Coordinates of C-alpha atoms and ligand atoms in Angstrom, one line a residue:
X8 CA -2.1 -32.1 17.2
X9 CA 1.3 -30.9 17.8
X10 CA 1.0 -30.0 21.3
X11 CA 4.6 -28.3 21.7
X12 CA 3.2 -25.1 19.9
X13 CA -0.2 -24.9 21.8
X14 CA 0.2 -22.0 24.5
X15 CA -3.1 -20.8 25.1
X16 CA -3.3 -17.9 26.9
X17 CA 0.3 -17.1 27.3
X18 CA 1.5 -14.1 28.2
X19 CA 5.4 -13.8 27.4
X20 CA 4.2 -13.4 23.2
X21 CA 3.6 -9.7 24.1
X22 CA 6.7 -9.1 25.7
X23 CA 8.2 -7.7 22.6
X24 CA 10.3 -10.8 21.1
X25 CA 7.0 -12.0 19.2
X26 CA 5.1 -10.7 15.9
X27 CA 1.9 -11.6 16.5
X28 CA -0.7 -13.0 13.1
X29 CA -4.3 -14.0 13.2
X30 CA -5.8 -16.3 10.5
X31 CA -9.3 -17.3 9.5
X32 CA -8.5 -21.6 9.4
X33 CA -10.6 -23.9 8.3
X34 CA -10.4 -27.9 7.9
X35 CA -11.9 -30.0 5.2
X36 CA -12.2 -32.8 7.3
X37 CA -12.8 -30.7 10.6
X38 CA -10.3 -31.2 12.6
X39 CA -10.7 -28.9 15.8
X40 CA -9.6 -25.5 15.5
X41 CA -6.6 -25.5 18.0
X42 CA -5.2 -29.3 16.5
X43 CA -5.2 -27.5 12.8
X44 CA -3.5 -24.2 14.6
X45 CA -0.5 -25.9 15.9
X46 CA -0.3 -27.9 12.5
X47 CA -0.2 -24.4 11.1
X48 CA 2.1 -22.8 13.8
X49 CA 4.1 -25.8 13.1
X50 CA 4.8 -25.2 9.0
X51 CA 5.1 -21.6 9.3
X52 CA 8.0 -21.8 12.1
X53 CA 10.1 -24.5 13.1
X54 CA 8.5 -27.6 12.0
X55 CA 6.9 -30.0 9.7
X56 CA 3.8 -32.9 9.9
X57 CA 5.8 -34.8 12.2
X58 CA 7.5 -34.7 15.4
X59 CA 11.2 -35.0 14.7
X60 CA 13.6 -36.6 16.8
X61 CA 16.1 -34.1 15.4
X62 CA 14.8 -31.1 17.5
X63 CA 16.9 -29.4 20.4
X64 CA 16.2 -27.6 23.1
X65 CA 17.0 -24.2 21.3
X66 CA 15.0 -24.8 18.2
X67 CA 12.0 -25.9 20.2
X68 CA 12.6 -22.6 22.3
X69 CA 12.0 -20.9 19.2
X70 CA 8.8 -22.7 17.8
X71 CA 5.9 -20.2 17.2
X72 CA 3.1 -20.4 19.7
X73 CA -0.8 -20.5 19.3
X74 CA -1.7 -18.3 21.7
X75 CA -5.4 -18.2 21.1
X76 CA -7.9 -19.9 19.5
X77 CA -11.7 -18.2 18.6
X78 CA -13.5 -21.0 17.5
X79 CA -17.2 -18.7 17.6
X80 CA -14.8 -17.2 14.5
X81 CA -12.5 -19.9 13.4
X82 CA -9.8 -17.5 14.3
X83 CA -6.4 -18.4 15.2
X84 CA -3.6 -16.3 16.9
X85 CA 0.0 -16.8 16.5
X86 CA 3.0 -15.5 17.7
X87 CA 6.8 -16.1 16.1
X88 CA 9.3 -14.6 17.8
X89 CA 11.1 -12.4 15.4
X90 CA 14.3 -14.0 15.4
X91 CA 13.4 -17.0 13.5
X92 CA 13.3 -13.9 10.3
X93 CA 16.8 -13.0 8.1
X94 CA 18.2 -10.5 10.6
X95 CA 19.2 -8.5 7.1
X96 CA 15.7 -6.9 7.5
X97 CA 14.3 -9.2 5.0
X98 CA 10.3 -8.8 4.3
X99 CA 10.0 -11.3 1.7
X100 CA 11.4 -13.7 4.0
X101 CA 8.8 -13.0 6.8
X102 CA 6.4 -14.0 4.0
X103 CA 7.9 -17.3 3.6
X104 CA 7.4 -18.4 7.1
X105 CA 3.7 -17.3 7.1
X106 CA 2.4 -16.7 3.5
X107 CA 4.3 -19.4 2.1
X108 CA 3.6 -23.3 2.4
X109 CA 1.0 -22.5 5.1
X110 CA -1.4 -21.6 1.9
X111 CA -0.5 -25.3 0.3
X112 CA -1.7 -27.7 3.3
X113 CA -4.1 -29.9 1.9
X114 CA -6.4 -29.9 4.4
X115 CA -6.5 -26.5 5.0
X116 CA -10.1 -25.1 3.1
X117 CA -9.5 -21.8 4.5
X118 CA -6.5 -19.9 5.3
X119 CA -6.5 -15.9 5.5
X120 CA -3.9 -14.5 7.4
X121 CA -5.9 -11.0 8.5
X122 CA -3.5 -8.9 10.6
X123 CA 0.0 -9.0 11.2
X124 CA 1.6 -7.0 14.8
X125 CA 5.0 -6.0 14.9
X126 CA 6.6 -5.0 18.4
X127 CA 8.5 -2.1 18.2
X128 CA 11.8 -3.8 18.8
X129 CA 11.3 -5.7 15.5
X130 CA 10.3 -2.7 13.5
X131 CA 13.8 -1.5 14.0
X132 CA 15.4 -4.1 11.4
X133 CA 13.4 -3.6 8.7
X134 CA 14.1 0.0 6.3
X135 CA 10.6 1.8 6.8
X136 CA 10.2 3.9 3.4
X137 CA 12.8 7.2 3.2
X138 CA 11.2 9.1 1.3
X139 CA 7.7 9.8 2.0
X140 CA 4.6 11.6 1.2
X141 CA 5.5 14.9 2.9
X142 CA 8.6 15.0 1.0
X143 CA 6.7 14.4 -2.4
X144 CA 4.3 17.1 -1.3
X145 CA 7.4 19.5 -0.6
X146 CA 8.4 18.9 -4.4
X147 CA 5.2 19.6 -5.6
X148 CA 4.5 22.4 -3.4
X149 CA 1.0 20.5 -2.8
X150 CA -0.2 20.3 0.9
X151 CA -3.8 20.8 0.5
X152 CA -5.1 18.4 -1.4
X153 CA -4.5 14.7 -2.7
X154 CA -1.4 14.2 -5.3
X155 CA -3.4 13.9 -8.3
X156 CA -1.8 11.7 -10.6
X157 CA -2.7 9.5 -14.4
X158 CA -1.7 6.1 -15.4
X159 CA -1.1 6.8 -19.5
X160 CA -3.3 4.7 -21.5
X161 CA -3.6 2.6 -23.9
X162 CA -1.8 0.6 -20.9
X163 CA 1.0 -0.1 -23.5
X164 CA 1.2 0.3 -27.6
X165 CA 2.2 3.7 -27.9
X166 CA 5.9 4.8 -29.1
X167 CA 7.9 7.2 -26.2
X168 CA 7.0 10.4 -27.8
X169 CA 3.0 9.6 -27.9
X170 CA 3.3 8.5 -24.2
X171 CA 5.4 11.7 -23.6
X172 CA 2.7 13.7 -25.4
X173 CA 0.3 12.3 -23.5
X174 CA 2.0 13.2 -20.2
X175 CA 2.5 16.8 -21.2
X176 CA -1.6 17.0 -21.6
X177 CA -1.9 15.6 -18.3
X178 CA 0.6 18.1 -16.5
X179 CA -0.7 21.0 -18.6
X180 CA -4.6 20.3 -17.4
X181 CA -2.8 20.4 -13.8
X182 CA -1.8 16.7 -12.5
X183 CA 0.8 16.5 -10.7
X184 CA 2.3 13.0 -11.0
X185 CA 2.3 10.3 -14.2
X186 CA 2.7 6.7 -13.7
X187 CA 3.9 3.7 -16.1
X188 CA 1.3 1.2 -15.9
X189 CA 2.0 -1.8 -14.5
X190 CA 3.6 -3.7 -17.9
X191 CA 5.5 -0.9 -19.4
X192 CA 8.9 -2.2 -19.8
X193 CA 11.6 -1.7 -22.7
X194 CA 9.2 -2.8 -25.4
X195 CA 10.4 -2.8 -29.0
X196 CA 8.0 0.3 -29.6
X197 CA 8.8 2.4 -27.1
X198 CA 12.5 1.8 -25.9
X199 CA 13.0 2.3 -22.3
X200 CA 15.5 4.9 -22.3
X201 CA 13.9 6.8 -25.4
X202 CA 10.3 6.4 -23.3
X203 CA 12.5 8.3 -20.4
X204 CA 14.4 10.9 -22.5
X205 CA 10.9 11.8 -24.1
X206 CA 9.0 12.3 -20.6
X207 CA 11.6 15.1 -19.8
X208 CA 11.0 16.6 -22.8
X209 CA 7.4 16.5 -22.0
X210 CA 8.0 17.3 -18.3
X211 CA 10.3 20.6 -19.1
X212 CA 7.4 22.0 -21.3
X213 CA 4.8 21.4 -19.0
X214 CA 6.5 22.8 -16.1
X215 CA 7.5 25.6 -18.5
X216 CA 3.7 25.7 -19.3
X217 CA 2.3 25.6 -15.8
X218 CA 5.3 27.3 -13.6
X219 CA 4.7 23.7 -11.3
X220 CA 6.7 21.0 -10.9
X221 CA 5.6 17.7 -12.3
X222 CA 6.6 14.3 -11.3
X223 CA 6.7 10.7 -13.4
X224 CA 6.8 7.6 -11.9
X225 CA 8.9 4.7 -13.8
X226 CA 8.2 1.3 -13.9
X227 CA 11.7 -0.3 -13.2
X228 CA 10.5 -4.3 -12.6
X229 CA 12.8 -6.0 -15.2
X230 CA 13.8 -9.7 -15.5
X231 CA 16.9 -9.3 -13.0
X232 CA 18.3 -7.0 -10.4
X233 CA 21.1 -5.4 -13.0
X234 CA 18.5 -4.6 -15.5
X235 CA 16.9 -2.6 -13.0
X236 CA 19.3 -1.2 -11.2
X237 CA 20.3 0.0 -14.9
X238 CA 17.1 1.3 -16.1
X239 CA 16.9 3.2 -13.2
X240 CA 20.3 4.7 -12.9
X241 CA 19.2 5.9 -16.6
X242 CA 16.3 7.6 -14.9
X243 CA 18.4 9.0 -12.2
X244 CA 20.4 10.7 -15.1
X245 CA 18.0 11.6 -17.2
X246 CA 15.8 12.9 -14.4
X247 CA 15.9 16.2 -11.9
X248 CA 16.3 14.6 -8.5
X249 CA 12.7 14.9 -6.7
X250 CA 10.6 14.5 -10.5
X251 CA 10.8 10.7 -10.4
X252 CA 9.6 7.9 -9.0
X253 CA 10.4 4.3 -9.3
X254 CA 7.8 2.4 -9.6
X255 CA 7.9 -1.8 -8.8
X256 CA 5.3 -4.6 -9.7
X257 CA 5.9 -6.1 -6.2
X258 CA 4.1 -9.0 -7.0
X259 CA 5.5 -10.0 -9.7
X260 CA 8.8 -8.7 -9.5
X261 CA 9.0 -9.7 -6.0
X262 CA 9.7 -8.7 -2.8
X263 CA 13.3 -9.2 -2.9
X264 CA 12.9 -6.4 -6.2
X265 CA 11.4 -3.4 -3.7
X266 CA 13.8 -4.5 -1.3
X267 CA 16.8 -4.0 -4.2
X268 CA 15.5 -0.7 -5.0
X269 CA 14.8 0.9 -2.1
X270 CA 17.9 0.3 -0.6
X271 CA 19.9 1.0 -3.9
X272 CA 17.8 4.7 -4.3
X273 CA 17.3 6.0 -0.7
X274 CA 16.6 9.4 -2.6
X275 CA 13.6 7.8 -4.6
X276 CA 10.1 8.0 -4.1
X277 CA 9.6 3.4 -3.9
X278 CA 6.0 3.1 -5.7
X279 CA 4.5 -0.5 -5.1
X280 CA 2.5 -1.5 -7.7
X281 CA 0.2 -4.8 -6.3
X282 CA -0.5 -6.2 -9.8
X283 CA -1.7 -10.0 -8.9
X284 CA -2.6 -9.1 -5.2
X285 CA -6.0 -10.2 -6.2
X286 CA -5.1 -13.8 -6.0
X287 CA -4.6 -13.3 -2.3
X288 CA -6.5 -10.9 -1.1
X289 CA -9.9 -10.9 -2.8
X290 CA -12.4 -11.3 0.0
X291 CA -14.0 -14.4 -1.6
X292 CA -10.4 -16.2 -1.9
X293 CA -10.3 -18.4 1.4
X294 CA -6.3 -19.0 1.2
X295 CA -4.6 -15.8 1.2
X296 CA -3.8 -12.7 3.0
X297 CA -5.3 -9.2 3.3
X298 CA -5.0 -5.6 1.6
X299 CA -3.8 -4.8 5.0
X300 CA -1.5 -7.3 5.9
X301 CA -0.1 -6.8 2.2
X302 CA 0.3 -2.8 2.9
X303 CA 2.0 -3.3 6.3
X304 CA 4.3 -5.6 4.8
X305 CA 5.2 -2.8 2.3
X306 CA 5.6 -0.3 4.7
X307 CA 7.9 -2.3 6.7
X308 CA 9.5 -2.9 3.2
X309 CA 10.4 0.5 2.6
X310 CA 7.8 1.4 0.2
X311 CA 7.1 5.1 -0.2
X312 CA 3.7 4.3 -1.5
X313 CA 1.6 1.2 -2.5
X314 CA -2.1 0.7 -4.2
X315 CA -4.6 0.0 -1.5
X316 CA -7.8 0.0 -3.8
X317 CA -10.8 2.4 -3.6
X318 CA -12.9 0.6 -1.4
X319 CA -15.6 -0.8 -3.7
X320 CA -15.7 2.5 -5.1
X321 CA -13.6 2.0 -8.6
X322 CA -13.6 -0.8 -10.9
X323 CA -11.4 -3.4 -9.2
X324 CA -12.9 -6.1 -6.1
X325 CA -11.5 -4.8 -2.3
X326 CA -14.4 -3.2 0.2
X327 CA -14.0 -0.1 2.6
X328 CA -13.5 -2.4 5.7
X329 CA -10.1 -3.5 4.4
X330 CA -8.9 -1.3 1.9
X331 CA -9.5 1.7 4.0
X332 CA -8.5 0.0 7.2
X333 CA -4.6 -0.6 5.0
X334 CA -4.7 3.1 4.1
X335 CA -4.9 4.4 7.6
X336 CA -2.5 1.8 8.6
X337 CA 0.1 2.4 6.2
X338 CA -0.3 6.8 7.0
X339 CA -0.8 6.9 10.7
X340 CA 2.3 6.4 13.5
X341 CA -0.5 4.8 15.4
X342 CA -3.2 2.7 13.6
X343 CA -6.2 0.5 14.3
X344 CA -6.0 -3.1 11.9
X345 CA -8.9 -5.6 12.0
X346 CA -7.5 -7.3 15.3
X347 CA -4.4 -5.1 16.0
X348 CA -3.5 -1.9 16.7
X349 CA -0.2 -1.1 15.4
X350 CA 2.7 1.8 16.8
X351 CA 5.1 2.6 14.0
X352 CA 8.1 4.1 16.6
X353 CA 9.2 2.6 19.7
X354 CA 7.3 5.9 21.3
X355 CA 9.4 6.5 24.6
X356 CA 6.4 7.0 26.7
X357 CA 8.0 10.0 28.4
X358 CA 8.9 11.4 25.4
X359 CA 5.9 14.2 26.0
X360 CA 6.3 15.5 22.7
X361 CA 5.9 12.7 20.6
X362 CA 3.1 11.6 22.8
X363 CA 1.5 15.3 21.9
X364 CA 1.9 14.4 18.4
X365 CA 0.3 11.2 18.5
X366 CA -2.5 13.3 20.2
X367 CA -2.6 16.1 17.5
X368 CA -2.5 13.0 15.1
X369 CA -5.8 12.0 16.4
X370 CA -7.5 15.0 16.9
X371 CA -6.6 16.0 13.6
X372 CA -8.1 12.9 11.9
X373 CA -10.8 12.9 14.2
X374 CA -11.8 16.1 12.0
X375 CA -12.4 14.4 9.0
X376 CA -10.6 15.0 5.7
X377 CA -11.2 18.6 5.4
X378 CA -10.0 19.5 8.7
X379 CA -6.6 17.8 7.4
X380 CA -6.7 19.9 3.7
X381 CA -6.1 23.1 5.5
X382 CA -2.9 22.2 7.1
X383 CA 0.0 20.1 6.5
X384 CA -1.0 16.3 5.4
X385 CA -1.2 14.6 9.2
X386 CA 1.3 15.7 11.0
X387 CA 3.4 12.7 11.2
X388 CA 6.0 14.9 9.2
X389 CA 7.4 16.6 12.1
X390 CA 8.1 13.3 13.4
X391 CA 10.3 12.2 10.6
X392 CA 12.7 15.5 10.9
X393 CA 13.5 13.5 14.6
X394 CA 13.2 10.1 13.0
X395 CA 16.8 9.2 14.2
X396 CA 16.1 9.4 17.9
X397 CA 12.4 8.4 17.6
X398 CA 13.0 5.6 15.4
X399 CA 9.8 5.8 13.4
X400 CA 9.0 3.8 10.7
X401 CA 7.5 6.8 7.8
X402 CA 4.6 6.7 6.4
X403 CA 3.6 4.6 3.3
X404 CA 1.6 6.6 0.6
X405 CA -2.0 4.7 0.1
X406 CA -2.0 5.2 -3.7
X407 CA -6.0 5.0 -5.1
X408 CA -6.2 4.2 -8.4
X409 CA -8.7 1.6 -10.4
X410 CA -11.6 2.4 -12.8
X411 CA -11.7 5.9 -10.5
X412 CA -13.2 8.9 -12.5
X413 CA -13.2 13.0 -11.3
X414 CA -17.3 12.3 -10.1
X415 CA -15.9 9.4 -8.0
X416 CA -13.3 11.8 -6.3
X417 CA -15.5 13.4 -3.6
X418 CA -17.0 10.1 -2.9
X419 CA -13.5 8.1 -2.0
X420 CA -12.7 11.3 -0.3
X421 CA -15.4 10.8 2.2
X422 CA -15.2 7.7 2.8
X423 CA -11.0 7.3 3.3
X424 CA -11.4 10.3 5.6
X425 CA -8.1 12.0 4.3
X426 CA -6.2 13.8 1.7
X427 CA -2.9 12.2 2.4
X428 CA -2.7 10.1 -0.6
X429 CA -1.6 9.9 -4.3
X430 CA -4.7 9.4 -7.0
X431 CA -4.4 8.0 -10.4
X432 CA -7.2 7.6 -13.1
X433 CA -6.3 6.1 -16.5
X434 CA -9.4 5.3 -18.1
X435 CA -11.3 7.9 -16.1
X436 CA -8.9 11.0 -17.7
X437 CA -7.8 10.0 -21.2
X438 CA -11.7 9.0 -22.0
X439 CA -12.9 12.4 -21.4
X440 CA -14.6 13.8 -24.3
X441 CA -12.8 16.8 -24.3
X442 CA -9.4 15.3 -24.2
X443 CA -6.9 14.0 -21.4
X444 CA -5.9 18.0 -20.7
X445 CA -9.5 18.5 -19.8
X446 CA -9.3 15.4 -17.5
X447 CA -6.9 16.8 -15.3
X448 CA -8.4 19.8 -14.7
X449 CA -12.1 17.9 -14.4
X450 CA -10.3 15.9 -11.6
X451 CA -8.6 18.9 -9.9
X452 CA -12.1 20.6 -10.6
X453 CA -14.3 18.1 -8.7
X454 CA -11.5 18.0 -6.1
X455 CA -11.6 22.0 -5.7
X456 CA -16.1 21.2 -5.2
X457 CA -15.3 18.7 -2.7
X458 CA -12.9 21.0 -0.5
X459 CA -15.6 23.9 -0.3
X460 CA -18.6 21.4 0.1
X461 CA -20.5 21.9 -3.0
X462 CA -21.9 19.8 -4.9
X463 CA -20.5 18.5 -8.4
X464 CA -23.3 19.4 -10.4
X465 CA -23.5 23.1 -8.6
X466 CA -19.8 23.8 -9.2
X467 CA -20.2 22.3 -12.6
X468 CA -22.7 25.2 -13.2
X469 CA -18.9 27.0 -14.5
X470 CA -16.4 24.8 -15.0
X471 CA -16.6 23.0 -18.4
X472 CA -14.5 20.5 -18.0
X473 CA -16.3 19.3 -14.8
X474 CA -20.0 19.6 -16.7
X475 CA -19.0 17.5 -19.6
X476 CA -17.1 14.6 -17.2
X477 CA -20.2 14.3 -15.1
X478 CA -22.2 13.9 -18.2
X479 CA -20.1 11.4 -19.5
X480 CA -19.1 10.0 -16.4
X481 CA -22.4 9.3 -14.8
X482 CA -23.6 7.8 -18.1
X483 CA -20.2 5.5 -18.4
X484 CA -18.5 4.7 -15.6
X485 CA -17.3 2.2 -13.4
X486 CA -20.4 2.7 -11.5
X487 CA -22.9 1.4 -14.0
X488 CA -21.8 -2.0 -13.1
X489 CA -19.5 -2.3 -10.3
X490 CA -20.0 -6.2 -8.5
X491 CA -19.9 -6.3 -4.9
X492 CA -17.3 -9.4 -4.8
X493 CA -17.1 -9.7 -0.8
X494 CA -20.7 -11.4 -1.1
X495 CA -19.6 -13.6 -4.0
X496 CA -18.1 -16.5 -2.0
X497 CA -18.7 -18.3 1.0
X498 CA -16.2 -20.8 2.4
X499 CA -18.6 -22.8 3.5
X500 CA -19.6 -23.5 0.0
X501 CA -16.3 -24.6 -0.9
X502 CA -16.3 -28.6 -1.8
Ligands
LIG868 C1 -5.7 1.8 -13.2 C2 -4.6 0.7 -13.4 C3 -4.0 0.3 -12.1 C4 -5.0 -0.3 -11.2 C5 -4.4 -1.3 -10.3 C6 -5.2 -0.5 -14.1 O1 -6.1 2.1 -14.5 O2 -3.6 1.2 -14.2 O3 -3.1 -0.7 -12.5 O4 -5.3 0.8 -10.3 O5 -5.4 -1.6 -9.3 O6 -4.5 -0.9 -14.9 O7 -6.3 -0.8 -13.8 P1 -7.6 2.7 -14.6 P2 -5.1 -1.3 -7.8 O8 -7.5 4.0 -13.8 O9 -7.8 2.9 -16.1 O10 -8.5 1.7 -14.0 O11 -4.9 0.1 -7.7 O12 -6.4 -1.7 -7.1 O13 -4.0 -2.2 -7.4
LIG869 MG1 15.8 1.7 11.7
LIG870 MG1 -2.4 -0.3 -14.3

């Protein structure tokens, strides 16, 4: 027990100079809840297993506090006041303090950090994304319905003009958006700047084609900052300013790699790609963090949009409880986590017409998704034209993408209770019998049914496209075998 970080029940952690995080903590050799917190508090802050005789009174004024401990839950609450962080507005080094050596402790058998709480006098260091959903929907012209958007697959293999050929089909059945996968790099059969110079050929022809702007989203994750910075500067010249995105494996690239480019390209769409989140978030892992501490963390990072999973709906693990939970978070100024609720502004409480908006907000999502297709996205975008004075942190894109096919579409629709987010299907569009153009329009199809309430198969009835996906869809899809993974594992099993 380190009792110099135990404060149960204290009060000054919510006077704004604290974030506040709750873990799930358990001990191999049970060691009571609040004697593991403060080991815990201790190697995410200030300190280490021992008491040090080198401590002064200012560092010990800064130690992070448990502030409560749930034993019915094995929950722990902790608060680190914010200026222990890089005052540079650093997220990856947040993550360091509490997603860092915290998830090595040997006898730690379980450690989830579940919700993270940011005060709103911290929120104002970190970037917040600058560009935003609303302004990708101004591009497109698309405010009533979800950006509809392809990963092109094989996921890599093809040379630049067979991945640009493969865009055009995709923007000529109707998507909107095309994304890299997740590994497309400067391969030896499909150069990186060729792969670029071909998908504006593609994209000219297609907007030609369909009188609607198009927009690609570039994987720029390289092996260091100057090779991305370059690859992307080729983009930007290459590119109409608005028609790309840049697209970054956060995990694997790093934090410190979103950071780079969003502060490099405050013009670009930021797309976080989560590739490896798995090992943390899964809902059997017991050391890790959640889909929703992950997407705040990329918010607060700046990203315009980042993959929150389709809540048990598509191929990959991830259930409705956290992924949808992260998607709200990550749109709404004011959102509900599993232990916090969160305020993206420091909301001047007089300020009657952001506390109208907030209400609209609600009311609007009270309505349910459809209510939200007829007009603008949420409404947050008013806020951001006053962001200056307001001080809001914009809203982070959920993007939805993972063994999802056009029959799934109405189903994730209902259940995330919005439109205000960016879909991609890889698998689910290029495998459609009649071809990847088909795809797109089956997806923008069964998006069209779900907006005036019929069903798939009625609307089907006349739309090709639609009839043969479901066919094919309900015969093949990520449905026929989906594992419900949050019932795989419990800790208590653990040796
Ligand atoms: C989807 C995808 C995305 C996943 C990542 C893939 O392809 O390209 O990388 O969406 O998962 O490789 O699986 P499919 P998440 O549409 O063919 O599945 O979005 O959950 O991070
Ligand atoms: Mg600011
Ligand atoms: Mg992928």
């Amino acid at each position: 027990m380190q009792k110099q970080y135990l404060y149960i029940d204290d009060q000054e952690v919510f006077n704004g100079h604290y974030m506040l995080a709750v873990f799930k903590l358990r001990t191999y050799n049970n060691i009571p809840l609040d004697d593991a917190a403060t080991e815990l508090a201790a190697e995410s802050s200030t300190g280490s297993n021992l008491k040090v005789a080198t401590a002064t009174l200012y560092s010990q004024n800064i130690d992070a506090r448990v502030y409560k401990v749930d034993e019915d839950n094995g929950l722990v609450y902790i608060a680190y006041p914010w200026t222990i962080f890089d005052s540079d507005g650093n997220v990856q080094n947040i993550l360091t303090f509490i997603a860092g050596n915290v998830f090595g402790m040997s006898e730690f058998k379980e450690c989830k950090l579940l919700d993270v709480w940011f005060p709103s006098q911290m929120l104002d260091q970190y970037d917040g994304p600058s560009v935003t959903l609303d302004d990708m929907r101004e591009y497109l012209k698309n405010y009533d319905k979800p950006v509809l958007g392809t990963i092109i697959k094989p996921k890599i293999g093809l040379t630049s003009t067979e991945y640009a050929e493969i865009c055009y089909d995709y923007w000529a059945g109707g998507g909107d958006f095309v994304k890299n996968d997740e590994p497309q790099a400067n391969q030896s059969f499909s150069p990186y700047e060729k792969m670029v110079v071909s998908v504006k050929e593609a994209m000219d022809r297609a907007e030609d084609y369909t009188g609607k702007t198009k927009i690609h989203s570039f994987n720029v994750s390289a092996a260091d900052f100057d090779t991305m910075i370059k690859r992307a500067d080729f983009v930007a010249s290459v590119m109409k300013p608005g028609s790309y995105a840049f697209l970054v494996d956060g995990i694997t690239a790093g934090w410190t790699a979103v950071q780079t480019i969003r502060r490099h390209y405050p013009h670009a769409f930021i797309h976080f790609h989560r590739a490896g989140h798995g090992a943390f978030t899964r809902a059997e892992n017991p050391i890790g963090y959640s889909v929703l501490v992950l997407s705040k963390f990329a918010r607060l990072a700046g990203a315009s949009g980042i993959h929150t999973g389709t809540a048990g709906i598509g191929k990959m693990a991830g259930d409705a409880k956290d992924d949808i939970t992260a998607a709200h978070a990550i749109l709404r100024l004011k959102s509900k986590g599993h232990h916090f609720d969160q305020i993206w502004s420091e909301v001047p409480v007089n300020d009657f017409d952001i506390v109208a908006e907030i209400k609209k907000e609600e009311d609007m999502w009270a309505q349910g998704a459809r209510a939200i297709s007829n007009s603008r996205s949420n409404g947050l975008d008013t806020f951001l034209e006053k962001r200056t004075s307001w001080r809001i942190i914009g809203k982070t894109a959920p993007i939805i993408s993972g063994g999802l096919n056009p029959v799934l579409l109405p189903q994730f629709l209902d259940t995330v209770g919005t439109i205000d987010f960016i879909t991609t299907m890889g698998g689910g569009v290029h495998s459609h019998p009649m071809g990847t153009k088909a795809g797109a329009t089956a997806v923008l199809q069964a998006y069209e049914a779900w907006k005036q309430d019929v069903s798939l198969e009625e609307y089907a009835k006349d739309h090709e496209e639609l009839k043969v996906a479901a066919e094919f869809y309900n015969k093949n899809g990520i449905q026929a075998h989906r594992v419900d993974n949050s019932a795989v594992y419990n800790v208590e099993d653990a040796v």
